[in-house]
Coordinates of C-alpha atoms in Angstrom, one line a residue:
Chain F
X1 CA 0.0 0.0 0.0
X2 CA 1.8 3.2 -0.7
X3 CA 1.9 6.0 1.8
X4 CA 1.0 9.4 0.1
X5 CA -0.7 12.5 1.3
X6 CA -4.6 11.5 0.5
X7 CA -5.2 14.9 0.7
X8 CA -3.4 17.6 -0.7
X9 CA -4.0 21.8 0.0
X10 CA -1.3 23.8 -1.6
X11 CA -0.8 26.9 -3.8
X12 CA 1.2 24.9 -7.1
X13 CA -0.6 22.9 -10.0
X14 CA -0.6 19.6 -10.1
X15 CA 0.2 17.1 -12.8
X16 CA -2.6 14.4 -13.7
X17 CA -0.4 11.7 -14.4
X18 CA 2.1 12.5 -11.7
X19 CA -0.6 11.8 -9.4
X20 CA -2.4 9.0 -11.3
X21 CA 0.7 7.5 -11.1
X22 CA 0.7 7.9 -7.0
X23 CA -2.6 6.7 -6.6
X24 CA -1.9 3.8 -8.4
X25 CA 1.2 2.7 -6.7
X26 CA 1.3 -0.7 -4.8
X27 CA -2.0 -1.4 -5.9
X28 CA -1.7 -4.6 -8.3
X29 CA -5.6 -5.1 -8.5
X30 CA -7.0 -1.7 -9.5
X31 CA -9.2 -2.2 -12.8
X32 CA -10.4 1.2 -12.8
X33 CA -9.0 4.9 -12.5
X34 CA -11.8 7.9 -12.3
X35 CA -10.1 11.7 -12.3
X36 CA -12.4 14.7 -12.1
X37 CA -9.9 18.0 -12.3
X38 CA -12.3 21.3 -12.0
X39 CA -10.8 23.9 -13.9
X40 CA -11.3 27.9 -13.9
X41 CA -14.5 28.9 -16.6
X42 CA -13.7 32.0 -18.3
X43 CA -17.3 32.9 -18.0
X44 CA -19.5 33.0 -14.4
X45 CA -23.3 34.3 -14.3
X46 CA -22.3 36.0 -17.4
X47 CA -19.6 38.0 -16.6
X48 CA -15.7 36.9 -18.2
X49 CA -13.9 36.5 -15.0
X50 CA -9.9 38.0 -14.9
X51 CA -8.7 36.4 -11.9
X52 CA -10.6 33.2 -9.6
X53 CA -9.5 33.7 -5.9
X54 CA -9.5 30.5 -3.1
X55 CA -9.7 31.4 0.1
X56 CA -10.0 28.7 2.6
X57 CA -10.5 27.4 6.6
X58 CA -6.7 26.1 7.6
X59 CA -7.1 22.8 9.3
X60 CA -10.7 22.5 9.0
X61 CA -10.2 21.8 5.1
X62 CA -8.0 19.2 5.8
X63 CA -10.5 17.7 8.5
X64 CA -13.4 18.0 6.2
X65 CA -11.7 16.6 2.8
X66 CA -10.6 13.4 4.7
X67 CA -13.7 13.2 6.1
X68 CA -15.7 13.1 2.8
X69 CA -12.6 11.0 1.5
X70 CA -13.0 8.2 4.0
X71 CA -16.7 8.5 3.6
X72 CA -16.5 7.7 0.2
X73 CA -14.7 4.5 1.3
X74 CA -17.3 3.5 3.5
X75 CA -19.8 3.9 1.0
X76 CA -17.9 2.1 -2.0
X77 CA -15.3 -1.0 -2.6
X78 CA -12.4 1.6 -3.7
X79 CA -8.9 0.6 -3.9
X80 CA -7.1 4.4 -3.0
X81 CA -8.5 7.8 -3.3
X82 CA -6.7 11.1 -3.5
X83 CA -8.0 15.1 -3.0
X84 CA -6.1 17.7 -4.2
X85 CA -7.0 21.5 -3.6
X86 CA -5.5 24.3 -4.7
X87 CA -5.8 27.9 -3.0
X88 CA -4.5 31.2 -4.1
X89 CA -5.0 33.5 -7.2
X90 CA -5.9 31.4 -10.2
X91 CA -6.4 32.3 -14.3
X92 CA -9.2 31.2 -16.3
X93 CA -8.0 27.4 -18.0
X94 CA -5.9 26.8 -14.6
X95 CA -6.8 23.8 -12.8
X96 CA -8.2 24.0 -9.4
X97 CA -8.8 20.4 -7.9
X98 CA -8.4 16.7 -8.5
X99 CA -10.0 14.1 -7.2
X100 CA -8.9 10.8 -8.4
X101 CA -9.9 7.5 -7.0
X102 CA -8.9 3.6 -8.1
X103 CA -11.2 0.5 -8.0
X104 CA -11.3 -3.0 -9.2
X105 CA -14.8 -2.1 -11.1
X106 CA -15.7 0.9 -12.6
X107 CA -19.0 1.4 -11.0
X108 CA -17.3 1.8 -7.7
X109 CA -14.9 4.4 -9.0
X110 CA -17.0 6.2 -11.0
X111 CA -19.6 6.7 -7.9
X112 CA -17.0 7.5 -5.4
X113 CA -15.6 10.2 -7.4
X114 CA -18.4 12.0 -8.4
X115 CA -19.5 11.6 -4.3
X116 CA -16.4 13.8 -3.2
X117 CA -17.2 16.0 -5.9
X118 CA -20.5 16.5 -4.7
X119 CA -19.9 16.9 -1.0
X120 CA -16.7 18.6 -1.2
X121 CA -18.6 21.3 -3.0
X122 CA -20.8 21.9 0.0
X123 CA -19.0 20.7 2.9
X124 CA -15.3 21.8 2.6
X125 CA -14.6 25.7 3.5
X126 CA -13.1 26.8 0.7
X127 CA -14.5 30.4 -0.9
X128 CA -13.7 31.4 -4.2
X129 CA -13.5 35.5 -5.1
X130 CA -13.5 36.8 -9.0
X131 CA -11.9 39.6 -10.4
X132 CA -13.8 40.8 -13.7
X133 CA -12.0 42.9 -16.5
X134 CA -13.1 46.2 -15.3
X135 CA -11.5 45.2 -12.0
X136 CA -14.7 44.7 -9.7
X137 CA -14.2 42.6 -7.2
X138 CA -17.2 40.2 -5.9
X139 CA -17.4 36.7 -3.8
X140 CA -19.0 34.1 -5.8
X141 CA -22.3 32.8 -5.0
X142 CA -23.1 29.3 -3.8
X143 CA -25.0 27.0 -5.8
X144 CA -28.6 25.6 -5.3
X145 CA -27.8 22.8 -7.4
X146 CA -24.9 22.2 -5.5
X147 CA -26.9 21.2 -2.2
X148 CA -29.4 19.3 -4.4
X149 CA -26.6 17.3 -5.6
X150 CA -24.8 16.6 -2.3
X151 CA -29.0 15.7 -1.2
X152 CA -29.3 13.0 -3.7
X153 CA -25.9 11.0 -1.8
X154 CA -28.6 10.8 1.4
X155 CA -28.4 7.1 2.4
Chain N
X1 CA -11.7 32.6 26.1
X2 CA -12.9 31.5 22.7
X3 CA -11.4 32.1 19.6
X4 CA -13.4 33.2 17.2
X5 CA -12.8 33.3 13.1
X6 CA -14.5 35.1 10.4
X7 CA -13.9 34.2 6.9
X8 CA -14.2 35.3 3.0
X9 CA -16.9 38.0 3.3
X10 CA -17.8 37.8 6.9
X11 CA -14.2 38.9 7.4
X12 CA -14.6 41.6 5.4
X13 CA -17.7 42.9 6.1
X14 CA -16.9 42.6 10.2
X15 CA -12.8 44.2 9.2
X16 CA -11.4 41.3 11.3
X17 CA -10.1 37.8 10.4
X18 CA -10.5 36.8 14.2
X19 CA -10.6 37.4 18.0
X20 CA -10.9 36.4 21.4
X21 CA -13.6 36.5 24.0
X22 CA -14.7 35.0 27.6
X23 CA -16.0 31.7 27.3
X24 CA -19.3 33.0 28.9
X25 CA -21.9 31.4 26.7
X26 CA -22.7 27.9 26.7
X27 CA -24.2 27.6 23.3
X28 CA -23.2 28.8 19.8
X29 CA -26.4 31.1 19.8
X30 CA -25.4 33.0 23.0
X31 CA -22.2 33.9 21.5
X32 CA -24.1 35.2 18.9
X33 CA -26.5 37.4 20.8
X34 CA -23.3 39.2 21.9
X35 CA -21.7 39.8 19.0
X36 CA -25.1 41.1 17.3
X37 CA -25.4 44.0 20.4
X38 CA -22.6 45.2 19.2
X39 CA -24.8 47.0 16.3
X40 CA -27.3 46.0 13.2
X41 CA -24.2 46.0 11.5
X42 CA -23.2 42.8 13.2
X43 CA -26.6 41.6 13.7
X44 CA -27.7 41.7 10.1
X45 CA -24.4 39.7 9.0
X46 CA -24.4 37.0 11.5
X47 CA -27.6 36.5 14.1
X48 CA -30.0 37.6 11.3
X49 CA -28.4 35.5 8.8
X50 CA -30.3 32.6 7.3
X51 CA -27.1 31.1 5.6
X52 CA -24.9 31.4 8.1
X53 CA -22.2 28.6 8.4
X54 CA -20.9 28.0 11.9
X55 CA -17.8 25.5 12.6
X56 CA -16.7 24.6 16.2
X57 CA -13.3 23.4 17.0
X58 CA -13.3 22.5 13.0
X59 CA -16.1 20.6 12.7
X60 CA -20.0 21.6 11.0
X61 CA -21.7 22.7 14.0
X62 CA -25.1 24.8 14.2
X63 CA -26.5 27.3 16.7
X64 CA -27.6 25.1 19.2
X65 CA -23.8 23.9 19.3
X66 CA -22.4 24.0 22.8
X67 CA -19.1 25.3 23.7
X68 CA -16.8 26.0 26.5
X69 CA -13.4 28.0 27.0
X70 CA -10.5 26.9 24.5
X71 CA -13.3 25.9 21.6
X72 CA -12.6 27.7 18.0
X73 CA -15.8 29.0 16.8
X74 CA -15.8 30.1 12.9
X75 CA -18.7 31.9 11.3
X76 CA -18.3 32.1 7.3
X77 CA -20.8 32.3 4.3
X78 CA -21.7 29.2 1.9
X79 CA -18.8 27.5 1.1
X80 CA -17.8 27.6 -2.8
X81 CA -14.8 25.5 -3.4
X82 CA -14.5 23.0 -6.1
Chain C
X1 CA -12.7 23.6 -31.4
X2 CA -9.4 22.0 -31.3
X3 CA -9.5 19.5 -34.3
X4 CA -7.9 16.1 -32.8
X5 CA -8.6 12.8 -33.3
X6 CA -11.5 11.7 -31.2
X7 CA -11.5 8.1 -31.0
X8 CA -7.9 6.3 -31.0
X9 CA -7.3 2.6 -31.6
X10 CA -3.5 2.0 -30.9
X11 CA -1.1 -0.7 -29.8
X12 CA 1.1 2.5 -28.3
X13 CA 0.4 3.4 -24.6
X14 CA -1.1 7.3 -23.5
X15 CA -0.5 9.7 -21.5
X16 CA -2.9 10.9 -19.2
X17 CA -2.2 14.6 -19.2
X18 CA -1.4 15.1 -22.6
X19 CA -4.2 13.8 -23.5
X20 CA -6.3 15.7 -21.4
X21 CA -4.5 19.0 -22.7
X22 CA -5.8 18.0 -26.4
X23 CA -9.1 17.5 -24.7
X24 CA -9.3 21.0 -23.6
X25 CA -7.5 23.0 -26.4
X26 CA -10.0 25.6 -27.4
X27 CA -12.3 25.1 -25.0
X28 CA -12.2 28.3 -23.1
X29 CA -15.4 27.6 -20.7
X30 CA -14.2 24.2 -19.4
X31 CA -15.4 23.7 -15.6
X32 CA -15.2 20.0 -15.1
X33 CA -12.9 17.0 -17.1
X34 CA -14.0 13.9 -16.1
X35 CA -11.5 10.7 -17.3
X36 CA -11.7 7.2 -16.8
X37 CA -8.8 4.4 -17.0
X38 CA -9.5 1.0 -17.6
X39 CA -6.3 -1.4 -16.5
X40 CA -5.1 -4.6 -16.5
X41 CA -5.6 -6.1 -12.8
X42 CA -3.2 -9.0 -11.9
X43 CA -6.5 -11.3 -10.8
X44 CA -9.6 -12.3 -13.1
X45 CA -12.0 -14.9 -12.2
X46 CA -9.2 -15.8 -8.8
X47 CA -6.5 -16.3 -11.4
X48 CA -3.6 -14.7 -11.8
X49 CA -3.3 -13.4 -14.9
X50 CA 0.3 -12.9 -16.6
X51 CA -0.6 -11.6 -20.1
X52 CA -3.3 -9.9 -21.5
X53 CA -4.3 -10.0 -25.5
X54 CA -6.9 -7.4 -26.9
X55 CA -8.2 -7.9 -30.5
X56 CA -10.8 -5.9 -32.1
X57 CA -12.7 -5.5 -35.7
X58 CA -10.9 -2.7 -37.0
X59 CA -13.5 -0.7 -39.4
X60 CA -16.6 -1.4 -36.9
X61 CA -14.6 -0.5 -33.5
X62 CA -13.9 2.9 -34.5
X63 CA -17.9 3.4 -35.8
X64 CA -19.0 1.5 -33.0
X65 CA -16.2 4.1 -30.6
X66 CA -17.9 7.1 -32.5
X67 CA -21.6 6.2 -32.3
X68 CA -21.4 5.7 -28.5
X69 CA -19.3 9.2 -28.0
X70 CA -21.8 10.9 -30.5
X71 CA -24.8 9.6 -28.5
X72 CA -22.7 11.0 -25.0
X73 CA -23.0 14.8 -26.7
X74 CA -27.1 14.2 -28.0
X75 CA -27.4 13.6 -24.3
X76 CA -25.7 15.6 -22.2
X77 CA -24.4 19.2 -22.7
X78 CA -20.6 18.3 -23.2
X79 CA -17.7 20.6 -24.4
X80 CA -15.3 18.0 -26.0
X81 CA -15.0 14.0 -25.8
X82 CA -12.5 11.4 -26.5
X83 CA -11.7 7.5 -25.8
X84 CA -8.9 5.9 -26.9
X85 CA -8.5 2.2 -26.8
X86 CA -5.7 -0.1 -26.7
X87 CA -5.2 -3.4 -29.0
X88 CA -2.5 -6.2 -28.5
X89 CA -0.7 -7.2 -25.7
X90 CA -0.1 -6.1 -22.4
X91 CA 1.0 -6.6 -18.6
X92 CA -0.9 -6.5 -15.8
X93 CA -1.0 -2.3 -14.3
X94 CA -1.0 -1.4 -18.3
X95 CA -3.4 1.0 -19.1
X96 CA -6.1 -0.4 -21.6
X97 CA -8.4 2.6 -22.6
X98 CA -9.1 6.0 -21.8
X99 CA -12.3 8.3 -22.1
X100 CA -12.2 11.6 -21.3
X101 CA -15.1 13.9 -20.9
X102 CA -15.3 17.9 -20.9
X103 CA -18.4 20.0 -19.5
X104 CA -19.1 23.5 -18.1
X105 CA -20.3 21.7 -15.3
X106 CA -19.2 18.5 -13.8
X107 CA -22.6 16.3 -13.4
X108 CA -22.6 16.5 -16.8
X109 CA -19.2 15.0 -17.9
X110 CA -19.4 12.3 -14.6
X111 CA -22.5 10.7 -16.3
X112 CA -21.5 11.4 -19.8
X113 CA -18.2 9.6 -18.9
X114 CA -19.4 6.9 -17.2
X115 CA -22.3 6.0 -20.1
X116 CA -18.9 6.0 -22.9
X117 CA -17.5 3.0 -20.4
X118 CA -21.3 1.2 -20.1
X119 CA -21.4 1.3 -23.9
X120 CA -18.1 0.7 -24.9
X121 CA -18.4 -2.5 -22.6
X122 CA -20.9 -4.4 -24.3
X123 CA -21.4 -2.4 -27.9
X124 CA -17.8 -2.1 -29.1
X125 CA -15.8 -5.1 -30.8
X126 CA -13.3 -5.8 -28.5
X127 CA -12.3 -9.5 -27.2
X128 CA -9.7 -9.8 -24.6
X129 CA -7.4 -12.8 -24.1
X130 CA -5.4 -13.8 -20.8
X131 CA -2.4 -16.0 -20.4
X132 CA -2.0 -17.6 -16.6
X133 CA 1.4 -18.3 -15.4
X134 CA 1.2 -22.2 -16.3
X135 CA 0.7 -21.2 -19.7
X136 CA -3.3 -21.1 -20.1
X137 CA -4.8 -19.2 -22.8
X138 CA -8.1 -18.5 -22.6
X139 CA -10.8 -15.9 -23.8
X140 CA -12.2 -13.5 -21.3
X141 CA -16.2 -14.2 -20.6
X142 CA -18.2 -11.3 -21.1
X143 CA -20.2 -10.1 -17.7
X144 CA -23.8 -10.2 -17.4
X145 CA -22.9 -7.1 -14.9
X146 CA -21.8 -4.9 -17.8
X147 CA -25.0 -5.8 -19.6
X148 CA -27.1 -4.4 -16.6
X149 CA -24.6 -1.6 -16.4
X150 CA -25.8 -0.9 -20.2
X151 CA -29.5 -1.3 -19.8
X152 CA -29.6 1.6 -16.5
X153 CA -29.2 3.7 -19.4
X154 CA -31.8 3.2 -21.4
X155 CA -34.4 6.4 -21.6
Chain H
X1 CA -20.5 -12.4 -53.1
X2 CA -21.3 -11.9 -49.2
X3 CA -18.4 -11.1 -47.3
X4 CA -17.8 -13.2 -43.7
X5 CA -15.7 -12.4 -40.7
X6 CA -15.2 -14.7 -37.6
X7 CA -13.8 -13.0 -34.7
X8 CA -11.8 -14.2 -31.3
X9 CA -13.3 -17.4 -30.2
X10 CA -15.3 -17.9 -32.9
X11 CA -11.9 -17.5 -35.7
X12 CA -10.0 -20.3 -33.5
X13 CA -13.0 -22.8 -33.0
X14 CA -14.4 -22.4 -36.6
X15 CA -10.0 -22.1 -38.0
X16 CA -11.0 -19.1 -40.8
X17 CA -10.7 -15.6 -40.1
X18 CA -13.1 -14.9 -43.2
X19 CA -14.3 -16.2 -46.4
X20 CA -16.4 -15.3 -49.4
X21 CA -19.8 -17.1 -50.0
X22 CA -22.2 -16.3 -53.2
X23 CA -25.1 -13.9 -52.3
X24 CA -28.0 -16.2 -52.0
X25 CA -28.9 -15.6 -48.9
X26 CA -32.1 -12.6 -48.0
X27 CA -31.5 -12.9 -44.4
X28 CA -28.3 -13.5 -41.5
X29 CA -30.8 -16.4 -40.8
X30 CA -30.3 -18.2 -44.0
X31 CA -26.6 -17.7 -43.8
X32 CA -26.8 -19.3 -40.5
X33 CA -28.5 -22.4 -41.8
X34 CA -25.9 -23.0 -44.7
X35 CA -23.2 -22.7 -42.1
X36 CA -24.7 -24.8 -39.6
X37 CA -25.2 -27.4 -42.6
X38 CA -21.3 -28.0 -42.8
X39 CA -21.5 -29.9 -39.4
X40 CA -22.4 -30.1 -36.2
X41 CA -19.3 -27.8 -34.8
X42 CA -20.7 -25.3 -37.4
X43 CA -24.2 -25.5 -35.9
X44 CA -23.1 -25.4 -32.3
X45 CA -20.8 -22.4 -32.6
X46 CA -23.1 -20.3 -34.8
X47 CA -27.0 -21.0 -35.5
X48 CA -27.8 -22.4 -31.8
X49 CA -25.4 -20.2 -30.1
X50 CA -27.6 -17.6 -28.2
X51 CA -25.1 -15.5 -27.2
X52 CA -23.9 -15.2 -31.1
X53 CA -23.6 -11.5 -31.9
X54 CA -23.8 -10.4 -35.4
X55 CA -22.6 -6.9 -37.3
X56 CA -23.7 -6.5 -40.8
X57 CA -21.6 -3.6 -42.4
X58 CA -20.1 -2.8 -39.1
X59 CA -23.0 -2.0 -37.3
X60 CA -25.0 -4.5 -34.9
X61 CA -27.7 -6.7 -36.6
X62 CA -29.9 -9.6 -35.8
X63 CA -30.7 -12.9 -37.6
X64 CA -33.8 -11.1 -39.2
X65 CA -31.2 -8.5 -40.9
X66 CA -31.2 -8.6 -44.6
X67 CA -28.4 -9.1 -46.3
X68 CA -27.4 -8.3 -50.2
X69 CA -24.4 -8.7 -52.3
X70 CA -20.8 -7.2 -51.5
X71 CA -22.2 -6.9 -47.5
X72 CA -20.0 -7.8 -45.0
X73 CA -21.3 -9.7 -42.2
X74 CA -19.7 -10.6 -39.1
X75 CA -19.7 -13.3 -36.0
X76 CA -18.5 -13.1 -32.8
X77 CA -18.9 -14.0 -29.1
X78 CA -20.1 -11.3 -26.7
X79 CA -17.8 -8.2 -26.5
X80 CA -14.8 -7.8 -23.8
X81 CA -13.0 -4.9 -24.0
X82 CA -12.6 -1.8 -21.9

């Protein structure tokens, strides 16, 4: 079983296969690798955004990812499971997290994945700020459809 | 004495990222009564605030929380990660 | 629109992030990339398995590949698509195919990307062949769980 | 001529990868039943196979699927990739 950080909050991008690659290691039997990477739009509620800001909760972010992390392990048969989030100032195209997670069957992967996504969005304190063209400055709004889609993983 | 943290625009609204006061209140909502006499300005932002997100010592917590002296209490908006 | 080749059928091996980048060239209002890796895992059936052989139809896989990534983008609202598929032999931890998904927003490319793998499963001409360490050949049975995997799809 | 492709299991057991047969045939069905009356490992491996899987041009088809002149037409076992 290789011993890498599961979770991951830093200011520097991240290289998919880098990390595939860690995820993967000392696993023999892993059949299936799901990635989601969310990366900056150039366009929120209309506007062309300049610069995408991450704030975030020191220590409670790293307390909350694992949480959802080991949660999804709980839920599913996975093999390994990774988080990474980024924080700081951020350009439209960068990329902003990765969750990647290994399974011997797809199904399990593919759920798991799209889990963390869900609940991370709602339930790790991390706030994003955007800078538009003409320099106005505003703190994005959450989502409705965000909650809705942590509410469908209700057991 | 509690430490307590404002983040993204809570800090901003309030002009502090955190402080410490006497671990007086035995419930998340008690510290909140006393931070909202300090004005509407405080009121309106927290107490008032239907979306208000409260952690305690890190954790999700809500107003009916209970805390004691040494206990981190963070108020912050909907969170928007991801 | 970046103009790359969509569906791949190659003997070479890929690289996760730079295939990913072609993914999202042009695509300025990316939010969510959603890939999947498919591997060889040392066990199948409770045998270890030493080699792996993959044949396919060539003409029909790549029609068959492009029906099933044409019918992803009728259903969901996707920014750019992609599977690539491996043919001949490989080792166990070798990567065997690759579909990558684009979206504005994530639900989209998670289902989108998980409906490629359900289809590709049972609807594209690909037979897999495993050696064990004694020496036995033998073809791969197909799963009746990928067939159910299929039919959750159906509208 | 009709055009016909065996694929994995199907190549090895049946020892052809393809052949060439004259276009007689109006349906997969009838194909089937001139195969299946070169033997009984013919029979077994194609026309009473239920899990035989059949392309016609390189898309999926049935037994019932017509068939004409220069088509290609293809057997094989349930798919296995991915």
């Amino acid at each position: 079983m290789a011993d890498f950080p599961f979770i991951k909050v830093q200011r520097e991008d991240f290289d998919l296969t880098t990390e595939v690659a860690k995820l993967r290691a000392g696993h023999k039997n892993i059949g299936a690798v799901v990635s989601f990477v969310g990366t900056v739009r150039d366009i929120n509620e209309g506007d062309e955004v300049s610069v995408l800001e991450l704030e975030h909760y020191p220590g409670m972010t790293e307390k909350a990812l694992e949480k959802i992390r080991l949660e999804a392990h709980d839920r599913w048969a996975l093999e390994s499971s990774m988080i990474i989030h980024r924080i700081g100032k951020m350009l439209p195209s960068d990329q902003i997290v990765l969750v990647a997670v290994s399974s011997r069957h797809r199904e399990n992967a593919f759920h798991a994945a799209h889990f963390i996504m869900d609940y991370l969005k709602t339930n790790a304190p991390f706030w994003k700020k955007e800078t538009l063209p003409d320099g106005e400055v505003r703190w994005v709004d959450s989502r409705v459809s965000d909650k809705e889609a942590e509410q469908r993983w209700t057991k | 004495m509690v430490n307590i943290l404002y983040f993204a625009s809570f800090r901003e609204m309030l002009g502090q990222a955190n402080e410490q006061l006497p671990a007086k209140h035995t419930t998340v909502s008690e510290l909140l009564a006393e931070l909202a006499s300090r004005g509407d300005h405080w009121k309106v932002a927290l107490e008032d605030n239907v979306n208000l997100q409260i952690a305690v010592n890190q954790d999700i917590a809500s107003r009916e929380t209970a805390i004691k002296a040494g206990d981190e209490v963070a108020f912050f908006p909907p969170v928007t990660g991801g």
